[in-house]
Coordinates of C-alpha atoms in Angstrom, one line a residue:
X1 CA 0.7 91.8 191.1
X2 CA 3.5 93.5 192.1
X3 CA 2.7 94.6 195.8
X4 CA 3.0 90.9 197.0
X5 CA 6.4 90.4 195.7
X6 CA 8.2 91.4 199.1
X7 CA 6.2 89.9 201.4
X8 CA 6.4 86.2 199.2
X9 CA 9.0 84.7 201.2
X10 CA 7.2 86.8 204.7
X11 CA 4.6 85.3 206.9
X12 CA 1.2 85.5 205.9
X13 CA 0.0 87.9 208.6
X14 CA 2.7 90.5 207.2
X15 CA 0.8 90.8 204.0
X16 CA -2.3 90.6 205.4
X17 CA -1.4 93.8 207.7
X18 CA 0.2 95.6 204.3
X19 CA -3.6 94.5 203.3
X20 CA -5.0 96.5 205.9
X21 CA -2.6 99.9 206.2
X22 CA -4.2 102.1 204.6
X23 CA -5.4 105.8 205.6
X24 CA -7.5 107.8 204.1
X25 CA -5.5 110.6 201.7
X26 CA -6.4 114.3 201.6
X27 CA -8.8 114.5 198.9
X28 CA -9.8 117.2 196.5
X29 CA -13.1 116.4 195.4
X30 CA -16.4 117.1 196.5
X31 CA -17.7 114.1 194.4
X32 CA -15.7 112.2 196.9
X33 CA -15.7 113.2 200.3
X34 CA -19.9 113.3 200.1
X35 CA -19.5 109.3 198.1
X36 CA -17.4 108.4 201.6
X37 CA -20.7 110.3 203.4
X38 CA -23.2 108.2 201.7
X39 CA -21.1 105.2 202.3
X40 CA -20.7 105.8 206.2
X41 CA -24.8 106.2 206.4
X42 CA -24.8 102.9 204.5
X43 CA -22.3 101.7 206.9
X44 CA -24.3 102.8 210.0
X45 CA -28.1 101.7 208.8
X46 CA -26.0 98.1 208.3
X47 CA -24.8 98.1 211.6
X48 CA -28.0 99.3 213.2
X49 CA -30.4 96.3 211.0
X50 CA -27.7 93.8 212.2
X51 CA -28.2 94.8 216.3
X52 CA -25.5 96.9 216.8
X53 CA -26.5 100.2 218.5
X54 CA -26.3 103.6 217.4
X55 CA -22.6 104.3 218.8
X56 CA -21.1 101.0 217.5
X57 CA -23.0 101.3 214.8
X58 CA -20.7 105.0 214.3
X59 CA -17.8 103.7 215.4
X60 CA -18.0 101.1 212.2
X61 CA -18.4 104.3 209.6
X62 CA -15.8 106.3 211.5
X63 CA -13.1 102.9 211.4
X64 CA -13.9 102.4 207.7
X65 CA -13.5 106.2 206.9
X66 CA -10.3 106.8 208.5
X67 CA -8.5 103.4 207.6
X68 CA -11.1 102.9 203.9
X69 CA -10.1 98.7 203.4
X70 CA -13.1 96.4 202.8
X71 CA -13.4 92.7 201.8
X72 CA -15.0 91.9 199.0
X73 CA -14.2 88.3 198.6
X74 CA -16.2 85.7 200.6
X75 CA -19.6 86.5 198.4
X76 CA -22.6 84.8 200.3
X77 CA -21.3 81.8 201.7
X78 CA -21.4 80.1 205.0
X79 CA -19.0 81.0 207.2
X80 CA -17.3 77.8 207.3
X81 CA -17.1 77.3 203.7
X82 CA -13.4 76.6 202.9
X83 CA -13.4 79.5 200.8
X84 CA -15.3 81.9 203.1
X85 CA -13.6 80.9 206.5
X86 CA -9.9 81.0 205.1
X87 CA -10.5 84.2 204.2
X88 CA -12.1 85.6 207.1
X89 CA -9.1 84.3 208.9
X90 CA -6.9 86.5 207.0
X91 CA -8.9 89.1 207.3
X92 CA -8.7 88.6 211.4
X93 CA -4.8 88.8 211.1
X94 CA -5.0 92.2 209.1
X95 CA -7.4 93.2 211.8
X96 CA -5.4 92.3 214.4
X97 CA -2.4 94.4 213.0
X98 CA -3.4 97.7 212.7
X99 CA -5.9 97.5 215.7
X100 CA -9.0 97.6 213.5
X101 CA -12.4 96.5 216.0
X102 CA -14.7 95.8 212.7
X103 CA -14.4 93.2 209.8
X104 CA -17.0 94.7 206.9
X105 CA -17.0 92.7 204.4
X106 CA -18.8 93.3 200.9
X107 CA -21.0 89.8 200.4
X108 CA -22.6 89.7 196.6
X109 CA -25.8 88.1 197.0
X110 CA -27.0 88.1 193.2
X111 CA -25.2 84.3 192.9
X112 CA -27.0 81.6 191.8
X113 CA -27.6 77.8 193.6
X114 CA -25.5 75.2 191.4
X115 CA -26.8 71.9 192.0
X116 CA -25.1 69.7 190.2
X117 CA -21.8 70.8 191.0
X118 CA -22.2 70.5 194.5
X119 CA -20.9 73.9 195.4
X120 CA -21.7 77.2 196.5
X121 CA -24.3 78.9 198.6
X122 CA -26.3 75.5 198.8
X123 CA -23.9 73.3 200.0
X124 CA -21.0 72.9 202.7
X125 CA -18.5 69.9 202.7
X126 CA -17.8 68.8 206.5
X127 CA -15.8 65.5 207.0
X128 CA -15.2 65.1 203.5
X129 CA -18.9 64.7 203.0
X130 CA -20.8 67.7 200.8
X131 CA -24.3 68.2 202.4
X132 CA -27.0 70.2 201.0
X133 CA -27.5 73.7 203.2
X134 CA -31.1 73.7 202.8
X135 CA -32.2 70.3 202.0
X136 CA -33.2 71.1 198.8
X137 CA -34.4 69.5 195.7
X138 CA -32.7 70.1 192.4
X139 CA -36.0 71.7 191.1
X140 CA -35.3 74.7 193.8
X141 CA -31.6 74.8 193.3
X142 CA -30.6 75.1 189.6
X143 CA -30.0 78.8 188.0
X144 CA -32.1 80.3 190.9
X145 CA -31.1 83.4 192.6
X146 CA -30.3 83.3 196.2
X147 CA -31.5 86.3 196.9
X148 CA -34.5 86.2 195.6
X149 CA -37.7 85.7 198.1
X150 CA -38.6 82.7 197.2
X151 CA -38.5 81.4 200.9
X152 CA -39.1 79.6 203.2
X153 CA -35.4 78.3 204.0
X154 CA -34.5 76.6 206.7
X155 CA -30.9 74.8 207.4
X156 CA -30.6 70.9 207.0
X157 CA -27.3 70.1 205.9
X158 CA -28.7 66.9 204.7
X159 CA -27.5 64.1 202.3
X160 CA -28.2 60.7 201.1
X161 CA -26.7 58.6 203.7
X162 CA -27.7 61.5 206.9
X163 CA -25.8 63.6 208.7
X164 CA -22.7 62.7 210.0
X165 CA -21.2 64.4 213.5
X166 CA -19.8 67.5 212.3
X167 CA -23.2 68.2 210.8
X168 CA -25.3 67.6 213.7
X169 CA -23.0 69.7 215.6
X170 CA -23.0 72.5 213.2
X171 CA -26.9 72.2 212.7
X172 CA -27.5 72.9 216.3
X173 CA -25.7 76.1 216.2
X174 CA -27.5 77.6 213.3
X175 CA -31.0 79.4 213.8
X176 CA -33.9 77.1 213.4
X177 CA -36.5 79.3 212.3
X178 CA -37.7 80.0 208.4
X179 CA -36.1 82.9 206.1
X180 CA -37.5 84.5 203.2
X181 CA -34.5 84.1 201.2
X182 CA -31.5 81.7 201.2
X183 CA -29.2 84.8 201.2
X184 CA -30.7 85.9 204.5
X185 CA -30.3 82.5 206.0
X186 CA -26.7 82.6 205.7
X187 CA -26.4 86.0 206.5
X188 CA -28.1 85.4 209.9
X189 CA -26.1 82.1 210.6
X190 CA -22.9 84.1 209.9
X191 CA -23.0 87.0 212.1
X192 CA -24.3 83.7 214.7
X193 CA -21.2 81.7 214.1
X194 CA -19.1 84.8 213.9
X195 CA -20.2 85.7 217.8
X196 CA -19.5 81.8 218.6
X197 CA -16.4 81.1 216.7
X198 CA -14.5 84.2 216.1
X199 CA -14.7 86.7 219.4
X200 CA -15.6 89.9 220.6
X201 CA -12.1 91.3 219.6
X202 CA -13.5 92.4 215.8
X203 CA -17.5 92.6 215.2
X204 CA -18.5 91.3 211.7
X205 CA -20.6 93.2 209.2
X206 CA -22.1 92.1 206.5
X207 CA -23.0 94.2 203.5
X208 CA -25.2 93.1 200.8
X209 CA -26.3 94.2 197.4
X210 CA -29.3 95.1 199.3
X211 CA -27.8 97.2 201.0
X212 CA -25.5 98.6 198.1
X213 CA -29.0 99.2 195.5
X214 CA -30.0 101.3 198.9
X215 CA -26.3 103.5 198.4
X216 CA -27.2 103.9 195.3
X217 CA -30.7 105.1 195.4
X218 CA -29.2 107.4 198.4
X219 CA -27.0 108.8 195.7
X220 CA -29.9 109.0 193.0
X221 CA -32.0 110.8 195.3
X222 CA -29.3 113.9 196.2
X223 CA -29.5 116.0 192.9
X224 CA -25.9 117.3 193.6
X225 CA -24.4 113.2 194.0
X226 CA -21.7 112.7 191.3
X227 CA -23.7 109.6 190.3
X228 CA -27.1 111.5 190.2
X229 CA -25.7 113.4 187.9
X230 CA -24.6 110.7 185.6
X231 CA -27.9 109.2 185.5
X232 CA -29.6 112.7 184.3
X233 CA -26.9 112.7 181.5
X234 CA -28.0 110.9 178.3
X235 CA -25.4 111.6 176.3
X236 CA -22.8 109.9 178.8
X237 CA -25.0 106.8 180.1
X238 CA -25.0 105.1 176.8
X239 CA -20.9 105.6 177.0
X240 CA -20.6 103.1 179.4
X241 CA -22.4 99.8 178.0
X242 CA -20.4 100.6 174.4
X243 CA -17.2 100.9 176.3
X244 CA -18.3 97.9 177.7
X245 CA -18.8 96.2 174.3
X246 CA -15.3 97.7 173.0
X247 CA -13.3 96.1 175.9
X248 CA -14.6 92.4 174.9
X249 CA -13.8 92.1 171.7
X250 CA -10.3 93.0 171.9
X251 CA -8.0 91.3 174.5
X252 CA -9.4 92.5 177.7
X253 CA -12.5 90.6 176.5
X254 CA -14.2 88.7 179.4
X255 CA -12.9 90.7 182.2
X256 CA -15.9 92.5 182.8
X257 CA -19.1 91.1 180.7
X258 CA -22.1 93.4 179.7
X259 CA -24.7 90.5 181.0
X260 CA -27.0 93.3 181.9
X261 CA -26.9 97.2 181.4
X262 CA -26.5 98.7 184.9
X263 CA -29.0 97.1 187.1
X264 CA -30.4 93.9 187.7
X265 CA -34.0 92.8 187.9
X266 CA -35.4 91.0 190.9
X267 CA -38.1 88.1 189.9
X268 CA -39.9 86.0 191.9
X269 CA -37.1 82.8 191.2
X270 CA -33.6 84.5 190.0
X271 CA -32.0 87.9 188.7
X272 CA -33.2 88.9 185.4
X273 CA -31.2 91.3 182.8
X274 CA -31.5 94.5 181.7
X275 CA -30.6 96.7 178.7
X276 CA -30.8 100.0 178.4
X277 CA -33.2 101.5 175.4
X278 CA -34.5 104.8 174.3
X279 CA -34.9 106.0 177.9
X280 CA -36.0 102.7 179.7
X281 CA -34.4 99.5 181.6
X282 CA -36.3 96.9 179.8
X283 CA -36.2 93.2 180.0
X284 CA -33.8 91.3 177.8
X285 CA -36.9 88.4 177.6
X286 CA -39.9 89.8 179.4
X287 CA -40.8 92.9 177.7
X288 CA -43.5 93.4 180.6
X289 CA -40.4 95.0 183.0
X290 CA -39.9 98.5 182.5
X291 CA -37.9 101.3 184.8
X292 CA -37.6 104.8 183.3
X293 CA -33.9 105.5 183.4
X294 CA -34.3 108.2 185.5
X295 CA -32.7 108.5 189.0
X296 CA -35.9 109.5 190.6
X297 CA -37.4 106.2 189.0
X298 CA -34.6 104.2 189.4
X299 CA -34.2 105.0 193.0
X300 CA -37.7 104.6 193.6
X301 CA -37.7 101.0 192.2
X302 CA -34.5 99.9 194.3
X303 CA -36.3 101.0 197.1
X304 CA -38.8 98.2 195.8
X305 CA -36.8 95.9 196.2
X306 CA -36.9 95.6 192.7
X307 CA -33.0 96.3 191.2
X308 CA -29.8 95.3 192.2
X309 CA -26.5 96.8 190.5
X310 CA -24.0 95.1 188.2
X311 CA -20.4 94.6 189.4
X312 CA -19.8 97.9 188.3
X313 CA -22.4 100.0 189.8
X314 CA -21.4 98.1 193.3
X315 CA -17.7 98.9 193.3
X316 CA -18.3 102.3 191.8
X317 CA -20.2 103.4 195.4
X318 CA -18.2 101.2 197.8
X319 CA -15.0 101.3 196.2
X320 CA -14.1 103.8 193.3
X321 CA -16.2 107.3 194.5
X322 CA -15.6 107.1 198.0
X323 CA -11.7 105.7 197.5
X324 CA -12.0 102.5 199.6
X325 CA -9.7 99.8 199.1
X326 CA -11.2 96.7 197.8
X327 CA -9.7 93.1 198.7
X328 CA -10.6 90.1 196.5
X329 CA -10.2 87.3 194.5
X330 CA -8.2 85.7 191.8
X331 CA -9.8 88.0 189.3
X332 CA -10.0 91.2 190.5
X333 CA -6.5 92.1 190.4
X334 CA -7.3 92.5 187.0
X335 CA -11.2 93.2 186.7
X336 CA -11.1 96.1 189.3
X337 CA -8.6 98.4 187.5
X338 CA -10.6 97.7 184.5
X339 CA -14.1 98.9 185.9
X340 CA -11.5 101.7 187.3
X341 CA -10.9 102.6 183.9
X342 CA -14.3 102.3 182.5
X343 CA -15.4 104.7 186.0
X344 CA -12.5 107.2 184.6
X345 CA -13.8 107.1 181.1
X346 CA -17.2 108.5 182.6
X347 CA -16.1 110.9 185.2
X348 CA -13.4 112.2 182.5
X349 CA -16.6 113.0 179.8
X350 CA -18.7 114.3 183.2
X351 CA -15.7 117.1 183.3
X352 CA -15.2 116.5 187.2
X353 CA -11.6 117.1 187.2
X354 CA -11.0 116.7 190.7
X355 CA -12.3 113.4 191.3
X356 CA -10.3 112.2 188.4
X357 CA -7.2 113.2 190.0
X358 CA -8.2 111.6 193.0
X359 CA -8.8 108.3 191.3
X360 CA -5.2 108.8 189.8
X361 CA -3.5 109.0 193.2
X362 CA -5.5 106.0 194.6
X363 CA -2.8 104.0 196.7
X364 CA -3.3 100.2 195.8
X365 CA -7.6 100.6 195.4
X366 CA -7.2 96.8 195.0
X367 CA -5.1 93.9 196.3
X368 CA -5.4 90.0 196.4
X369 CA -7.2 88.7 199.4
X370 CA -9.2 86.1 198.8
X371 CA -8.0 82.3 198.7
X372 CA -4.7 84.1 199.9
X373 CA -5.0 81.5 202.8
X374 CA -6.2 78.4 200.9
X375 CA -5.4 74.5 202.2
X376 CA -5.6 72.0 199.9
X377 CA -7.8 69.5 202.3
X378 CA -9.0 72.3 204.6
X379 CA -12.1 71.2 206.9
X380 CA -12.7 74.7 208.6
X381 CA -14.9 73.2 211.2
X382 CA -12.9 70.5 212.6
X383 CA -9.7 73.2 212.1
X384 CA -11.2 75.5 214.6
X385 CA -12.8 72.8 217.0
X386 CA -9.5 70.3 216.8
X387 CA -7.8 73.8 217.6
X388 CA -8.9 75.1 220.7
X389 CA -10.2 78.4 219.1
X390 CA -9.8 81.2 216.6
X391 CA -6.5 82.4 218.7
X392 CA -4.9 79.4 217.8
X393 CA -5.4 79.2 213.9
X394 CA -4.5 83.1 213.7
X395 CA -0.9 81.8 215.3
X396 CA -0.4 79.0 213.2
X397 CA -1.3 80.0 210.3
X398 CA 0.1 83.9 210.7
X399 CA 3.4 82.4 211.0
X400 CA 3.3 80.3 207.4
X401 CA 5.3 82.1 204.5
X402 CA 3.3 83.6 201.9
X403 CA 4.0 81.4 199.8
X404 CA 3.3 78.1 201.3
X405 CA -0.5 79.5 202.7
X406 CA -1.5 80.3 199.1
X407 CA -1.2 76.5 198.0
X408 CA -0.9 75.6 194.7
X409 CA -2.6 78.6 192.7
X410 CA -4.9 77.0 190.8
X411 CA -7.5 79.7 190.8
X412 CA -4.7 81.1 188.5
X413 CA -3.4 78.6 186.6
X414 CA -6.0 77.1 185.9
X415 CA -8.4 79.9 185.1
X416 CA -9.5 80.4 181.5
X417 CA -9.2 84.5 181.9
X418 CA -5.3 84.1 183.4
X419 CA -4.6 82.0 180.4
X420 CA -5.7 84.5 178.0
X421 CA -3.7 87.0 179.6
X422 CA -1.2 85.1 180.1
X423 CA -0.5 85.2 176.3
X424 CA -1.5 88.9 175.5
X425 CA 1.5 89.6 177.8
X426 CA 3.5 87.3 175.9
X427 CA 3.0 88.7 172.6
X428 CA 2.9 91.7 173.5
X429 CA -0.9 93.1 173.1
X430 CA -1.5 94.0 176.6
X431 CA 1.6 95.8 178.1
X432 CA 1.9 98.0 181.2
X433 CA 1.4 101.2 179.6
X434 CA -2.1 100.2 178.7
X435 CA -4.5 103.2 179.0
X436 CA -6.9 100.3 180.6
X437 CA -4.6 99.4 182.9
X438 CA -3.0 102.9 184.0
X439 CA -6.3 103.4 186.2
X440 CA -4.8 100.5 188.3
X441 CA -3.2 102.7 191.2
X442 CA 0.3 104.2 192.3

């Protein structure tokens, strides 16, 4: 990753405000300028459904068009999960830096509980102790989705031997009433704990896949959309899932799986896949769901509530259309200029020759920023009590070299993916000059 070489040895707020400098280039394209004005009505019906009136609610879109950086890496998790929190934090310091009033932040929500391992959406660690969120039962946790609407949810943060001080605290600050859905819960609680915790100098908003399927049908339903026009394309929809299958079984295999063919389904427990034949989305094992591949159906049936997009579809409409830089995690350095290069494949057979050159003079469309800011034995709740405040920790730990905040990599080195790589590099199968890889920006 070659943009954090100089800033290594630099404090960690100077990379997080090279995170955030960004403004908007002149574009070309049509295809891109009206992505960016689907995305800033996204932005704005967000913004509205969270509380925030109709001029904040503006203000948001207009911030995010003229300085396009969004961060994609906390998924759906509790806002003092290590994981979450650190990286909110360094989103605060990029913030901070170029004067930014808004922290939107791209929160995946098609995750799934994982009981056993005691991680994730259904649980939080405070005072070395890992508590169940919900006070759920393995039977409610295990391979289901959390966004499903299989409610009600209600916080708990219960264990086997009670709640210990941190807990009780915590538990009175979050809402006490019942949600539909466990992703809902923690959305609520966040943008709650954010108002608490993390001050009225940046607002926080929180964008969902929800809320991305509802870009997307946006897109489906305008007959001149870029993406509109894809879908009514036969002969270039079926490019993308064989592309798909080409990239894994070479050495970019895993980077970007075809689990399901453009969309997910919604059931009543967890996500369900998709894959695309003879004109329909049909289920992989329940032949009973059916969606003509058509954007007027497909549009209609997000608008049910009924499909949420793959990793592709998602960062195609808030990231590679409307030329938004994406922050994220130990992976996407890699995945996103992938899925870049997949989106090129498809806009280069569409014959929109503008938006391709846009896509070619993207300026960094992805950089690390997620577990950039990552402690070893980090309690994010006592940090910011035992601190005075938010002000304090941005002070602290803006000053620590890049270097030292990033801890020991291990969401590198010991990643399965990296290892891989790792030795394509080596011998020489993956190089620079990759045609996957030339998508990756200037």
């Amino acid at each position: 990753m070659p943009s954090i070489e100089p800033y290594w040895e630099k404090p960690l707020k100077n990379y997080a405000a090279a995170a955030y400098d960004l403004r908007r280039q002149t574009t070309s394209s049509v295809s891109r300028d009206q992505a960016m004005l689907l995305f800033r009505s996204m932005v704005d019906r967000v913004a509205q459904n969270a509380g925030f009136g109709l001029d904040d609610a503006r203000s948001a879109s207009l911030e995010l068009t003229s300085s396009p950086v969004l961060q994609t890496g906390p998924h759906t998790l509790l806002l003092f999960e290590p994981d979450a929190f650190y990286t909110h934090l360094f989103s605060r310091m990029g913030l901070e830096s170029s004067g930014r009033r808004w922290h939107v932040t791209y929160a995946g929500s098609t995750m799934s509980f994982k009981e056993s391992a005691k991680k994730g959406p259904g649980w939080l660690r405070l005072e070395g102790e890992a508590l169940n969120l919900f006070g759920l039962p393995r039977s409610r946790m295990d391979g289901r989705s959390i966004c499903c609407f299989d409610g009600p949810y209600q916080f708990a943060l219960s264990n086997s031997s009670g709640a210990n001080s941190a807990a009780k605290r915590l538990l009175a600050e979050l809402p006490p009433v019942l949600f539909p859905s466990a992703a809902e819960a923690i959305k609520a609680a966040n943008y709650k704990l954010w108002r608490s915790h993390f001050g009225n100098s940046a607002n926080l908003l929180q964008i969902d896949d929800f809320d991305v399927a509802g870009l997307i049908a946006d897109h489906l339903d305008n007959p001149t959309s870029w993406l509109s026009e894809f879908f009514n394309a036969e002969a270039i929809t079926s490019l993308l899932p064989n592309a798909m299958d080409l990239l894994n079984t070479g050495p970019w295999r895993g980077w970007v799986r075809r689990t399901t063919d453009y969309f997910w389904y919604v059931g009543p427990e967890r996500v369900l896949p998709l894959v695309l034949d003879g004109g329909y989305l049909r289920g992989v094992a329940s032949p009973h769901i059916k969606v003509k591949f058509l954007p007027r159906d497909l549009a209609s049936a997000i608008r049910d509530r009924k499909l949420l997009p793959t990793l592709f579809l998602a960062f195609l409409v808030i990231s590679i259309l409307p030329g938004i830089r994406a922050l994220g995690g130990c992976r996407q350095p890699v995945y996103l200029p992938v899925l870049r290069y997949l989106a090129a494949l498809c806009v280069e057979r569409s014959g929109d020759g503008d938006l391709l050159n846009d896509l070619r003079q993207d300026d960094h469309p992805g950089m690390w920023g997620h577990r950039v800011l990552r402690l070893g034995d980090g309690d994010p709740f006592s940090d910011i009590i035992g601190s005075g405040g938010i002000s304090t920790l941005l002070e602290t730990y803006g000053a620590v070299p890049l270097f030292k905040a990033t801890g020991d990599l291990t969401s590198f080195t010991g990643d399965n993916l990296w290892a891989e790589m790792s030795k394509h590099l080596a011998s020489g199968e993956i190089k620079v000059s990759a045609a996957e890889w030339k998508w990756s920006g200037v």
